[in-house]
mmCIF file of C-alpha atoms and ligand atoms in Angstrom:
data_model
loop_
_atom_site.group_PDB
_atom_site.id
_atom_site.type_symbol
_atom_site.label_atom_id
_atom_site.label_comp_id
_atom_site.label_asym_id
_atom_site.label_seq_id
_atom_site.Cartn_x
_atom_site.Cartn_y
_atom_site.Cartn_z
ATOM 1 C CA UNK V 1 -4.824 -7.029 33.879
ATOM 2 C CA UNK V 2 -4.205 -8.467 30.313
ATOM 3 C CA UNK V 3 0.052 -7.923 30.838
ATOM 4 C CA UNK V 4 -0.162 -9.925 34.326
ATOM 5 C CA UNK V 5 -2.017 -12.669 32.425
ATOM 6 C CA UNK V 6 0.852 -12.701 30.334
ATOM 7 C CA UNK V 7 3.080 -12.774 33.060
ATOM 8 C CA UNK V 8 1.581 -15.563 34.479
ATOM 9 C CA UNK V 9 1.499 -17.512 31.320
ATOM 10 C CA UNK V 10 5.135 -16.900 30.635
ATOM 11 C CA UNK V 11 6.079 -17.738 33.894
ATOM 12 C CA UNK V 12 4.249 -21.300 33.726
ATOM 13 C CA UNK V 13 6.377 -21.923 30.578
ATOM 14 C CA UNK V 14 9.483 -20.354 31.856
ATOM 15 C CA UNK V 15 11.096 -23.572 32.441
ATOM 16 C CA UNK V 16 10.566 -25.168 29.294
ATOM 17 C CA UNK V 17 11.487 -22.258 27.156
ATOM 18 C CA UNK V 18 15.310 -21.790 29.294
ATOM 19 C CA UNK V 19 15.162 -25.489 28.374
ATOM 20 C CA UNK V 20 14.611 -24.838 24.714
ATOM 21 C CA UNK V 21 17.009 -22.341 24.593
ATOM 22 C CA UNK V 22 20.181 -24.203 27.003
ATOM 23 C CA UNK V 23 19.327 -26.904 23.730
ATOM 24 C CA UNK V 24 19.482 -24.586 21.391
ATOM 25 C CA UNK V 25 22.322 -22.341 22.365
ATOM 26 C CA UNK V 26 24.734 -25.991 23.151
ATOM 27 C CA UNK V 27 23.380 -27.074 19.290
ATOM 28 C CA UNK V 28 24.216 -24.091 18.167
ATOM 29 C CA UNK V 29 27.937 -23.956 19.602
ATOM 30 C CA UNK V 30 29.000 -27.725 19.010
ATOM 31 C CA UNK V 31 27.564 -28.494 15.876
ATOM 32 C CA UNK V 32 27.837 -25.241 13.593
ATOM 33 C CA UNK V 33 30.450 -23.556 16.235
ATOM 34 C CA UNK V 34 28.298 -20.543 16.615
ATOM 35 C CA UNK V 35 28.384 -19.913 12.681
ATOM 36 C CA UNK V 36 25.064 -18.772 11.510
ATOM 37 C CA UNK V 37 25.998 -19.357 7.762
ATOM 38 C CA UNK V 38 27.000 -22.983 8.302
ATOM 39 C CA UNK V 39 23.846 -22.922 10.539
ATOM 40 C CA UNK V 40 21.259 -21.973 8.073
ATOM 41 C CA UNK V 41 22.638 -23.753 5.205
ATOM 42 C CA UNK V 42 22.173 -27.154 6.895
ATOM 43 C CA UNK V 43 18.765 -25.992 7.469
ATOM 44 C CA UNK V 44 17.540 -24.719 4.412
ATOM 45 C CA UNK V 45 18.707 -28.450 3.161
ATOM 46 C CA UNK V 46 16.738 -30.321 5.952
ATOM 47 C CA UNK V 47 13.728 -28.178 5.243
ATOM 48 C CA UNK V 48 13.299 -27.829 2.156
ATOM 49 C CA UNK V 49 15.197 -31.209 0.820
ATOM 50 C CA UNK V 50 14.447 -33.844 3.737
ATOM 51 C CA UNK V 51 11.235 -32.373 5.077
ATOM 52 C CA UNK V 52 9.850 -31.901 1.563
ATOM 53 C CA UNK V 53 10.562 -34.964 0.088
ATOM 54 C CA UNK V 54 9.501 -37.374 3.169
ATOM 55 C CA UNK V 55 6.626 -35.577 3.524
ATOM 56 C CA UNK V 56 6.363 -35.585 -0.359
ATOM 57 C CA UNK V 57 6.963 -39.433 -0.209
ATOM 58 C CA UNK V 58 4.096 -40.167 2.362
ATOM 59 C CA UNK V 59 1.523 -38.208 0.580
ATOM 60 C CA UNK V 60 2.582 -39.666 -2.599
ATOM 61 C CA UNK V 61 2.429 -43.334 -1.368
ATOM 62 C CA UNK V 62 -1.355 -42.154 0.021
ATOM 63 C CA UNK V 63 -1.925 -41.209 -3.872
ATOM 64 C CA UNK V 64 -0.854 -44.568 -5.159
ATOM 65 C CA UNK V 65 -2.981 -46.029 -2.638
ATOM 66 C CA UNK V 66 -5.808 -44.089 -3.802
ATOM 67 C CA UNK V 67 -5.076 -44.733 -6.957
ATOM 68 C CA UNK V 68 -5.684 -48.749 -6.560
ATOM 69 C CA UNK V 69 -8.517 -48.732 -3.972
ATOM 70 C CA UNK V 70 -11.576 -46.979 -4.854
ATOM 71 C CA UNK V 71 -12.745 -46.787 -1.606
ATOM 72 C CA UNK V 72 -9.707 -44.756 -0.922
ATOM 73 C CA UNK V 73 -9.887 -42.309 -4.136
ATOM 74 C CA UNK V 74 -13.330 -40.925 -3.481
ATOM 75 C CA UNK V 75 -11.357 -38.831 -0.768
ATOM 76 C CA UNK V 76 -9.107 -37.763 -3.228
ATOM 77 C CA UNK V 77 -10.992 -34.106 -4.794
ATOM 78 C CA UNK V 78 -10.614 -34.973 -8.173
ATOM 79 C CA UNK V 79 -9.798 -38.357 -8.381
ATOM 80 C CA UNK V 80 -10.464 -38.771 -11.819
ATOM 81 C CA UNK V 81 -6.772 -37.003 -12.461
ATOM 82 C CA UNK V 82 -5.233 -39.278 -10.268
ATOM 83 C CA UNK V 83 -3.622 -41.112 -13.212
ATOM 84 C CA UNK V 84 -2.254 -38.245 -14.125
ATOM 85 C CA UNK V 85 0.140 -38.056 -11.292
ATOM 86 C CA UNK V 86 1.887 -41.078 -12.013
ATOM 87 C CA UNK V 87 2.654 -40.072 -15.392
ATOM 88 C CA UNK V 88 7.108 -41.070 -15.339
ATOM 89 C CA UNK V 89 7.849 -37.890 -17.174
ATOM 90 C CA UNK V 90 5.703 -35.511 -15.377
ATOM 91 C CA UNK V 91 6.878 -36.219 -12.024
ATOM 92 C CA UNK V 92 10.293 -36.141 -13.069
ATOM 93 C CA UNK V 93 10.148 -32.504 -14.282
ATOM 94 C CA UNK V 94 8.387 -31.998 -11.385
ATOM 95 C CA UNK V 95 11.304 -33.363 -9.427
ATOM 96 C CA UNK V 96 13.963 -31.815 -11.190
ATOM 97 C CA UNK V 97 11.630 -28.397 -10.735
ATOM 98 C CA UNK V 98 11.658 -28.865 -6.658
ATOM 99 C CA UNK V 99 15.503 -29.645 -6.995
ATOM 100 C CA UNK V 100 16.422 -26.352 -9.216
ATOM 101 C CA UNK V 101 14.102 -24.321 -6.178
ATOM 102 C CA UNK V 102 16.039 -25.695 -3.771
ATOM 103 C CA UNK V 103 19.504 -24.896 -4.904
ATOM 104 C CA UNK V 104 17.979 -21.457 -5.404
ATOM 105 C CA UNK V 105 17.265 -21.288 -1.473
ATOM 106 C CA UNK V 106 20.482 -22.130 -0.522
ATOM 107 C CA UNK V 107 21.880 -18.821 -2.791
ATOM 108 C CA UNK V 108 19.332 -16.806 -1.180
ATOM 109 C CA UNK V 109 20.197 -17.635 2.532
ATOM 110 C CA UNK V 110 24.167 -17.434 1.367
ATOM 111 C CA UNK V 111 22.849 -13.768 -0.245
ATOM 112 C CA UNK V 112 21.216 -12.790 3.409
ATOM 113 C CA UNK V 113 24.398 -13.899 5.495
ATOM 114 C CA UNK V 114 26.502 -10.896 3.030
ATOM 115 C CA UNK V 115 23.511 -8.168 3.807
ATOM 116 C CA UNK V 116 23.772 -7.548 7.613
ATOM 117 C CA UNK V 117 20.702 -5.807 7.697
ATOM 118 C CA UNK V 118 18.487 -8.946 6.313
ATOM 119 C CA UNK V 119 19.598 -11.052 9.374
ATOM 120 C CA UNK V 120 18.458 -9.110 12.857
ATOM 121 C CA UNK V 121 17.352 -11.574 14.883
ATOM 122 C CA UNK V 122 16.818 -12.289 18.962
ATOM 123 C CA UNK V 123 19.252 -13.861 20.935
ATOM 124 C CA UNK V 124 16.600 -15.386 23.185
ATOM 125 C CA UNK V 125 14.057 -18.138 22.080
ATOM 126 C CA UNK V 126 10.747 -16.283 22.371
ATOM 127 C CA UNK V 127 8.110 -16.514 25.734
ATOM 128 C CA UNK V 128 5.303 -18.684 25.042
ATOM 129 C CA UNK V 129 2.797 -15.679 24.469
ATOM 130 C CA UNK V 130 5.443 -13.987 22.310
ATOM 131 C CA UNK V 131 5.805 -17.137 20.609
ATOM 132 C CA UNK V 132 2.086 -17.068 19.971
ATOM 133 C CA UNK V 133 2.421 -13.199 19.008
ATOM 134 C CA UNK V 134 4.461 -13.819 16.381
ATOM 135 C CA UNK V 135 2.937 -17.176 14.896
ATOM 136 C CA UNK V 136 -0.272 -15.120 14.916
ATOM 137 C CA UNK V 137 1.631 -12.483 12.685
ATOM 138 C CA UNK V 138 3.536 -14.691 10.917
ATOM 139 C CA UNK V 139 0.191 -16.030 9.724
ATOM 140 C CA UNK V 140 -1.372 -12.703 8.596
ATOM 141 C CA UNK V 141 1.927 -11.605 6.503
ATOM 142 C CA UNK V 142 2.138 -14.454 4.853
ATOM 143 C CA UNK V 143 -1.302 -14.805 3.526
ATOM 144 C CA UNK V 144 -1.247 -11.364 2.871
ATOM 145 C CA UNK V 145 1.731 -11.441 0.903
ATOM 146 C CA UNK V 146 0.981 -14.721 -0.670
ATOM 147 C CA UNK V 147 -2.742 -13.221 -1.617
ATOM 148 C CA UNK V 148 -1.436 -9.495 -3.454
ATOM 149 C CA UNK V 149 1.599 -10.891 -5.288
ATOM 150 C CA UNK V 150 0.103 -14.563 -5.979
ATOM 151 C CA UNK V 151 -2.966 -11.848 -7.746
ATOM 152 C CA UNK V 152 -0.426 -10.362 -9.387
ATOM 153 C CA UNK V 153 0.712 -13.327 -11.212
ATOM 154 C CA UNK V 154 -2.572 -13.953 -12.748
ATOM 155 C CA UNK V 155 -2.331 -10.708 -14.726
ATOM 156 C CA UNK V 156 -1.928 -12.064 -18.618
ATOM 157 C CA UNK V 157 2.081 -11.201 -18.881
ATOM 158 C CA UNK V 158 3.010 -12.700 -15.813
ATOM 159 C CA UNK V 159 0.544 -15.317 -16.106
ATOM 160 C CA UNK V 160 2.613 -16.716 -19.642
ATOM 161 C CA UNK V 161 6.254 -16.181 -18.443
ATOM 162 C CA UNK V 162 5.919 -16.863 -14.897
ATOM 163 C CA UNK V 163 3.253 -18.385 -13.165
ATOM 164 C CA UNK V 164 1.287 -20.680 -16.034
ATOM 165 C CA UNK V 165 4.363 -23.067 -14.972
ATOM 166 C CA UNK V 166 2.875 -23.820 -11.954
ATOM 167 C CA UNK V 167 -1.159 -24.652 -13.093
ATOM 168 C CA UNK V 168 0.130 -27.030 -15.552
ATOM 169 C CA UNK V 169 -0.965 -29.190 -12.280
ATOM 170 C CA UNK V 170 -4.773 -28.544 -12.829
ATOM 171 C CA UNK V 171 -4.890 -31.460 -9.864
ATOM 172 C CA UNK V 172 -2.161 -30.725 -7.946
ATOM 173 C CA UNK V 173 -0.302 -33.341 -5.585
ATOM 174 C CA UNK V 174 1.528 -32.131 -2.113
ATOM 175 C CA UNK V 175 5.098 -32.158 -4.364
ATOM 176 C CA UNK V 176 3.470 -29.492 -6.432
ATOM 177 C CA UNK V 177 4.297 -26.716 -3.903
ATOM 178 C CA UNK V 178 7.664 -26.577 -5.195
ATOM 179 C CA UNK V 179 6.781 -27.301 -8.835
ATOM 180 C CA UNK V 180 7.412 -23.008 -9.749
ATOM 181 C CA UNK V 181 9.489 -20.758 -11.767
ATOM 182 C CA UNK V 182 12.214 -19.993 -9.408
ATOM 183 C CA UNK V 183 11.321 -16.077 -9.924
ATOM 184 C CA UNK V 184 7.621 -17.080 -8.417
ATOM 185 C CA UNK V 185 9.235 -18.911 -5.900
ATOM 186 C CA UNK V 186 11.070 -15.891 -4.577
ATOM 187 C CA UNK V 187 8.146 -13.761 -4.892
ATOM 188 C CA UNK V 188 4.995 -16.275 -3.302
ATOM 189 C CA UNK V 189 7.116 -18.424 -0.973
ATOM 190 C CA UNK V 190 10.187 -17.131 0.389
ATOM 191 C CA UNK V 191 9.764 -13.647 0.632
ATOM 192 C CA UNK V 192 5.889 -13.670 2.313
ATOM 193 C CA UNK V 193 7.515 -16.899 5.059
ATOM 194 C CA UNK V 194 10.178 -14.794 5.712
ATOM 195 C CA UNK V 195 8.406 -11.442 5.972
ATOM 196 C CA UNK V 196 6.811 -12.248 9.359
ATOM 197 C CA UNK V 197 10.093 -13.483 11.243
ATOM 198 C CA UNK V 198 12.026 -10.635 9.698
ATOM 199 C CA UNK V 199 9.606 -7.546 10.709
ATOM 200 C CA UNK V 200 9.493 -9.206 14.261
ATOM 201 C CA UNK V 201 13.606 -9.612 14.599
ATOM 202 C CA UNK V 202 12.856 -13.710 15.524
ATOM 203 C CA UNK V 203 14.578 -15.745 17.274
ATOM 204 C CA UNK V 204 16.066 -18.461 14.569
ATOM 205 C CA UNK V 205 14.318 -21.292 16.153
ATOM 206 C CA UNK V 206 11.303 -19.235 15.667
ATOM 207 C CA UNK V 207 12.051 -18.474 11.852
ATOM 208 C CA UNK V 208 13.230 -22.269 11.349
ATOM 209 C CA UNK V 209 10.088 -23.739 13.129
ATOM 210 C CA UNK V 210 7.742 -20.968 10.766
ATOM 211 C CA UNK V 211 9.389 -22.611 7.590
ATOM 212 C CA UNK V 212 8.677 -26.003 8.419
ATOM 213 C CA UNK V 213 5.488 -25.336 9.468
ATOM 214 C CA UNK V 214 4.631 -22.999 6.175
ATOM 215 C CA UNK V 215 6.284 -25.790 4.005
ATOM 216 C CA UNK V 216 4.258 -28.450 5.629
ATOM 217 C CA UNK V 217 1.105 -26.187 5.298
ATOM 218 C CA UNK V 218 2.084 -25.910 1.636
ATOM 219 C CA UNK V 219 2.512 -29.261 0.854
ATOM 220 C CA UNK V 220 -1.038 -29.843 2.332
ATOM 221 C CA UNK V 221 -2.766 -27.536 0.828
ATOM 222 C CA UNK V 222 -1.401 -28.777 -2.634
ATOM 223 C CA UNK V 223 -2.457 -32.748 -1.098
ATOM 224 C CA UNK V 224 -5.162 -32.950 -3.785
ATOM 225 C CA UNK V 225 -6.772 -34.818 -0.074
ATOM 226 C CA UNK V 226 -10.449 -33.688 1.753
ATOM 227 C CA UNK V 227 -9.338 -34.426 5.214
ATOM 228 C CA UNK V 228 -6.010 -32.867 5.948
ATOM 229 C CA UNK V 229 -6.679 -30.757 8.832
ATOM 230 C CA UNK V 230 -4.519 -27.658 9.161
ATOM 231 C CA UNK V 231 -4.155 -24.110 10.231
ATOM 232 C CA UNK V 232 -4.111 -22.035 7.253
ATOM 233 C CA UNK V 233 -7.513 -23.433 5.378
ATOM 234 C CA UNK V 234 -8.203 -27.176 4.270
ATOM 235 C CA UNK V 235 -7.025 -28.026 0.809
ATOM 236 C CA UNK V 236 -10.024 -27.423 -0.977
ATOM 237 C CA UNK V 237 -9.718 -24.168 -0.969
ATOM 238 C CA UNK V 238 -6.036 -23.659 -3.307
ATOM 239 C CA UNK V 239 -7.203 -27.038 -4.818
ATOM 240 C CA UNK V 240 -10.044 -24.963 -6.595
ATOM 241 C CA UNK V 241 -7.836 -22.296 -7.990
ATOM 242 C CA UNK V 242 -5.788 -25.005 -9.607
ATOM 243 C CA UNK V 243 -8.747 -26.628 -10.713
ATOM 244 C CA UNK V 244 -10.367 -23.441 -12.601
ATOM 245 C CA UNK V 245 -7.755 -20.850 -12.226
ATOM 246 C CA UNK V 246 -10.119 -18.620 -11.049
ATOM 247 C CA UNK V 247 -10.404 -16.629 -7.575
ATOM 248 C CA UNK V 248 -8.722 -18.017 -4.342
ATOM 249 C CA UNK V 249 -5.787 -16.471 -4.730
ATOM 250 C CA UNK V 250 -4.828 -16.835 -0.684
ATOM 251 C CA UNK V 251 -4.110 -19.612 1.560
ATOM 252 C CA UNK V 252 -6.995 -19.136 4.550
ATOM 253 C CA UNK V 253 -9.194 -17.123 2.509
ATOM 254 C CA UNK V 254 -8.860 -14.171 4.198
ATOM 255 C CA UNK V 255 -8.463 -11.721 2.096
ATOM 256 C CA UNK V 256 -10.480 -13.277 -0.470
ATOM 257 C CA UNK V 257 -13.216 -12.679 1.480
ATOM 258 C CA UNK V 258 -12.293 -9.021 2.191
ATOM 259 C CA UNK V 259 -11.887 -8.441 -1.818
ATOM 260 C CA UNK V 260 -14.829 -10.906 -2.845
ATOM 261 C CA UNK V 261 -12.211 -12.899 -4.763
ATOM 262 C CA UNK V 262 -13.755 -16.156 -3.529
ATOM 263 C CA UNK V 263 -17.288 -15.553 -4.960
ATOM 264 C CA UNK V 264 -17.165 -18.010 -7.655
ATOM 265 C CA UNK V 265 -15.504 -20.610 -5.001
ATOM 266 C CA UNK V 266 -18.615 -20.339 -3.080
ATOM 267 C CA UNK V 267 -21.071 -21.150 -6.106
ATOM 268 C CA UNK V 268 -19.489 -24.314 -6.580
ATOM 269 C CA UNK V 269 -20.013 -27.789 -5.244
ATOM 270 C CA UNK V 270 -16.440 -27.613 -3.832
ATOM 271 C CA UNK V 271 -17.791 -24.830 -1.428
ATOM 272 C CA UNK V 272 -20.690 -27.783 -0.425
ATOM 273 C CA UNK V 273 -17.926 -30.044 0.049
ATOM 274 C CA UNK V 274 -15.323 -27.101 1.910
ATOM 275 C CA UNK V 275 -18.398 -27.472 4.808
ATOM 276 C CA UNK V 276 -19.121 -31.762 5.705
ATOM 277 C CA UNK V 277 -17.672 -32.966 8.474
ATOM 278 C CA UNK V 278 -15.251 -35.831 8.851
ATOM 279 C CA UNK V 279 -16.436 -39.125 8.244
ATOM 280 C CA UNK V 280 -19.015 -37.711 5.016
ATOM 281 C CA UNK V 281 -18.098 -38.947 1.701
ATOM 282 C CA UNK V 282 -17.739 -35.682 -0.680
ATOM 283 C CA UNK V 283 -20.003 -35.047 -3.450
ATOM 284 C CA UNK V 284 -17.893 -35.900 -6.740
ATOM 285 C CA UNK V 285 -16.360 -32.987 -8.315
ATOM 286 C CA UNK V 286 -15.838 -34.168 -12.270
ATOM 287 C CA UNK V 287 -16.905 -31.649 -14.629
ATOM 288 C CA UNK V 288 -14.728 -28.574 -15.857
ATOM 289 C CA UNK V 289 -16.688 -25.630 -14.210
ATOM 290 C CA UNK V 290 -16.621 -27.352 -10.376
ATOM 291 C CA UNK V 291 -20.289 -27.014 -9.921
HETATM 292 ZN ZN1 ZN U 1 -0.575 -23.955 -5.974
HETATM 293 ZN ZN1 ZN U 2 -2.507 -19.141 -9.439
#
């Protein structure tokens, strides 16, 4: 019963999928001429350069708007830090940060092209239900792996060398995401994205599409914005554990909820504030404990 309604599904989409892939496969061939290497480096650079820093741009114009109009900021969490963000030599290290991550991406995809068996991937762009199959996986690895090793990070030696880096942005912005020691970096970002496309063998539009998405995600959760509507948990939720340091150590909240992590989260006024509905002005959040 449940495999012919998959059938049927993937049969509906059939068209559009041999479409994707005819698209894909001609890209593929006149562009990189069938050269995976040539392939992913181009990528890595539009994903994590071009996608990150338009995206970057658009939030960061939002923040200067907020920043002037009050009637903007109040939907900023903690807009009293707003200044903060405009400070000349802060964002620069910040951009010089993002920059050093990046050129440490494009090693690590040159590293995977050298290692055949970090690159097994499907020749065939995925059915729509598979599709959904692996987004829905995709999803659980990388919170998982985000949640355990992002935990890790808090204990007291890896907190000082590694990840304190990162929470000097108490109120983060969306350009924060990449604002890491490159050794966190490999350990929270690119290993939990690309753990879900790897286990499954992916098709690379699959992978590519998951990294875009993730990076957007990211940059989202890091908005320092109520109202950004997304898959993997509003920004509240990461905004908190930049705020106080304390609990939240996932994306969704997932398995914060399975180990009671997010306990202190839901004491606070920014759990009131995780539950109004659009169009509600938040309750200002402006004193050091978040209650
Ligand atoms: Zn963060
Ligand atoms: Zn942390």
């Amino acid at each position: 019963m449940l495999l012919q309604a998959i059938d049927n599904i993937d049969h509906i989409f059939e068209p559009y999928r041999k479409s994707i892939e005819n698209s894909y496969d001609d890209w593929f061939r006149k562009r990189f001429e069938n050269d995976p290497l040539k392939r992913d480096l181009y990528l890595t650079f539009m994903s994590l350069f071009v996608v990150h820093w338009i995206v970057g741009a658009i939030f960061t114009m939002a923040d200067y708007c907020a920043l002037k109009w009050p009637s903007i900021r109040r939907y900023k969490i903690q807009p009293k830090e707003l200044e903060k963000s405009f400070n000349l030599e802060r964002f620069m290290n910040l951009a010089t940060m993002a920059t050093v991550n990046l050129f440490f991406c494009f090693m690590i995809t040159t590293f995977i092209h050298f290692i055949p068996s970090l690159h097994r991937s499907a020749t065939n762009v995925p059915t729509f239900t598979r599709f959904i199959f692996e987004f829905i996986i995709s999803i659980i690895v990388v919170e998982a792996g985000f949640y355990y090793v992002h935990r890790g990070l808090h204990y007291p030696s890896f907190y000082k060398h590694v990840h304190k880096f990162h929470h000097e942005w108490q109120a983060p912005i969306s350009l924060t995401i990449l604002y890491v020691h490159p050794i966190e970096h490999f350990l929270v970002n690119v290993i939990p994205i690309l753990a879900g496309p790897w286990i499954l063998g992916s098709h690379p539009s699959f992978t590519w599409f998951w990294i875009v998405f993730s990076l957007v995600v990211g940059m989202s959760n890091h908005s320092g914005w109520y109202y950004i509507v997304n898959l993997l948990g509003p920004p509240l939720f990461h905004d908190f554990h930049h705020h106080l340091f304390i609990g939240n150590y996932g994306l969704m909240g997932l398995f914060d909820r399975i180990h009671r992590t997010d306990l202190y989260f839901r004491q606070s006024r920014y759990f009131q504030n995780y539950r109004i509905i659009l169009g509600m002005v938040p309750k200002e959040i402006d004193d050091k404990k978040g209650d």
